[in-house]
Backbone as numpy.savetxt, mean C-alpha at the origin, in Angstrom:
# Nx Ny Nz CAx CAy CAz Cx Cy Cz
-29.56 7.60 -40.64 -28.16 7.23 -40.65 -27.36 7.85 -39.60
-27.54 9.27 -39.46 -26.88 9.91 -38.24 -27.37 9.61 -37.00
-28.64 9.06 -36.88 -29.03 8.75 -35.59 -28.52 7.39 -35.10
-28.04 6.49 -36.11 -27.50 5.21 -35.69 -25.88 5.60 -35.35
-25.32 6.49 -36.02 -23.87 6.94 -35.65 -23.98 7.63 -34.24
-24.83 8.52 -34.05 -24.80 9.09 -32.75 -25.25 8.26 -31.70
-26.08 7.23 -31.85 -26.37 6.19 -30.94 -25.12 5.38 -30.52
-24.47 5.03 -31.46 -23.19 4.14 -31.40 -22.17 4.90 -30.65
-21.93 6.13 -31.02 -20.90 7.00 -30.31 -21.49 7.27 -28.86
-22.75 7.33 -28.55 -23.15 7.41 -27.11 -22.94 6.25 -26.32
-23.18 5.22 -26.91 -22.91 3.90 -26.15 -21.42 3.66 -25.96
-20.65 3.93 -27.00 -19.07 3.91 -26.72 -18.63 4.86 -25.86
-19.07 6.01 -25.71 -18.82 7.03 -24.65 -19.17 6.49 -23.29
-20.39 5.91 -23.15 -20.78 5.38 -21.86 -19.78 4.17 -21.43
-19.51 3.42 -22.24 -18.71 2.26 -22.04 -17.35 2.62 -21.62
-16.71 3.73 -22.24 -15.37 4.06 -21.97 -15.47 4.77 -20.77
-16.45 5.70 -20.33 -16.48 6.29 -19.07 -16.82 5.20 -17.86
-17.40 4.16 -18.12 -17.74 3.08 -17.02 -16.29 2.37 -16.81
-15.50 2.18 -17.91 -14.24 1.59 -17.90 -13.22 2.39 -16.90
-13.36 3.69 -17.22 -12.50 4.50 -16.45 -12.90 4.71 -14.97
-14.04 4.65 -14.86 -14.61 4.72 -13.38 -14.14 3.46 -12.70
-14.29 2.23 -13.16 -13.87 1.06 -12.65 -12.31 1.08 -12.27
-11.48 1.68 -13.21 -10.08 1.61 -13.14 -9.69 2.72 -11.89
-10.44 3.91 -11.89 -10.12 4.75 -10.78 -10.55 4.07 -9.38
-11.68 3.46 -9.23 -12.00 2.79 -8.02 -10.99 1.77 -7.55
-10.55 0.95 -8.66 -9.65 -0.16 -8.21 -8.23 0.54 -7.85
-7.77 1.48 -8.47 -6.47 2.16 -8.18 -6.37 2.76 -6.81
-7.64 3.09 -6.15 -7.67 3.84 -4.90 -7.57 2.91 -3.72
-7.71 1.55 -3.93 -7.72 0.73 -2.78 -6.34 0.81 -2.00
-6.40 0.58 -0.75 -5.18 0.51 0.06 -4.31 -0.70 -0.18
-3.24 -0.35 -0.82 -2.34 -1.58 -1.08 -1.08 -1.31 -0.61
-0.53 -2.14 0.36 0.75 -2.04 0.92 1.38 -3.36 1.21
2.62 -3.44 1.33 3.35 -4.60 1.69 4.30 -4.25 2.81
4.47 -5.24 3.83 5.33 -5.21 4.72 6.50 -6.07 4.56
7.78 -5.72 4.67 9.04 -6.65 4.55 9.83 -6.65 5.63
10.10 -7.84 6.19 10.86 -7.89 7.37 12.32 -8.37 6.72
13.33 -7.59 6.94 14.68 -8.10 6.47 15.52 -8.61 7.67
16.67 -8.09 7.82 17.58 -8.64 8.78 17.31 -8.24 10.13
17.53 -9.25 11.14 17.18 -8.80 12.58 18.25 -9.77 13.38
18.66 -9.24 14.43 19.73 -9.77 15.30 20.14 -8.83 16.27
21.14 -9.08 16.99 21.96 -8.38 17.99 23.29 -7.85 17.37
23.51 -6.72 17.75 24.83 -6.16 17.36 25.42 -5.45 18.69
26.70 -5.25 18.54 27.50 -4.72 19.78 27.40 -3.28 19.65
26.78 -2.52 20.57 26.87 -1.04 20.57 28.19 -0.55 21.20
28.44 -1.01 22.40 29.60 -0.84 23.09 30.24 -2.07 23.61
31.47 -2.23 24.15 31.90 -3.44 24.62 31.04 -4.21 25.58
30.31 -3.58 26.36 29.46 -4.28 27.47 28.01 -4.29 26.96
27.48 -3.56 26.02 26.08 -3.47 25.85 25.82 -3.96 24.30
24.71 -4.77 24.17 24.25 -5.28 22.74 22.99 -4.43 22.52
22.60 -4.24 21.27 21.29 -3.69 20.86 20.75 -4.68 19.85
19.38 -4.70 19.81 18.69 -5.64 18.89 18.41 -4.65 17.67
18.63 -5.18 16.56 18.40 -4.39 15.21 17.32 -5.26 14.56
16.31 -4.51 14.18 15.24 -5.14 13.33 15.09 -4.19 12.08
15.24 -4.77 10.85 15.00 -3.97 9.65 13.76 -4.38 9.12
12.84 -3.56 8.75 11.56 -3.80 8.14 11.31 -2.63 7.24
10.58 -2.83 6.25 10.15 -1.71 5.34 8.57 -1.85 5.01
8.01 -0.80 4.80 6.55 -0.69 4.36 6.29 -0.06 3.20
6.06 -0.66 1.97 5.91 -0.02 0.77 4.45 0.15 0.48
4.12 1.60 0.27 2.80 2.08 0.00 2.65 2.16 -1.67
1.79 1.21 -2.17 1.58 1.08 -3.53 0.22 1.50 -3.95
-0.31 2.50 -3.33 -1.56 3.05 -3.61 -1.48 4.43 -3.58
-2.65 5.22 -4.12 -2.64 6.73 -4.22 -2.82 7.33 -2.86
-3.47 6.53 -1.96 -3.80 7.12 -0.59 -2.64 7.07 0.23
-2.60 8.12 1.09 -1.51 8.22 2.06 -1.62 7.21 3.13
-0.51 6.64 3.64 -0.48 5.72 4.69 0.15 6.27 5.91
-0.54 6.17 6.96 0.01 6.86 8.26 0.07 5.67 9.37
1.29 5.59 9.64 1.58 4.52 10.86 1.64 5.52 12.15
0.78 4.96 12.98 0.60 5.80 14.20 1.11 5.04 15.36
1.46 3.67 15.29 1.95 2.98 16.47 2.65 1.72 15.97
3.94 1.45 16.64 4.63 0.12 16.20 5.02 -0.22 17.62
4.81 -1.49 17.91 5.26 -2.12 19.17 5.94 -3.39 18.97
6.95 -3.66 19.83 7.83 -4.73 19.89 7.36 -5.56 21.14
7.06 -6.88 20.85 6.79 -7.73 22.18 7.85 -8.64 22.28
8.45 -8.64 23.46 9.50 -9.60 23.95 8.90 -10.31 25.20
8.66 -11.50 25.00 8.15 -12.33 26.20 6.64 -11.81 26.53
6.51 -11.22 27.74 5.27 -10.53 28.09 5.36 -8.97 27.94
6.52 -8.44 27.71 6.69 -7.04 27.81 6.52 -6.35 26.26
5.85 -5.26 26.16 5.64 -4.43 24.88 6.52 -3.39 25.07
7.34 -2.99 23.98 8.17 -1.72 23.85 7.64 -0.99 22.85
């Protein structure tokens, strides 16, 4: 009788640890979203305009996200 109970508890423990392992692996994937908001030109001074681009990057994972480079392409020029 005790062998059956300990066998069932052992199997349940294994299943629970396997489920926890899968949840941990799934939660560590890199999940992020990029949102582009308003963009256009605005007057900085009376004779100069500036281009304004609003964007947001949301990191939805446990891993840190490092942005090392952002470029803006206008025609054939990169800024």
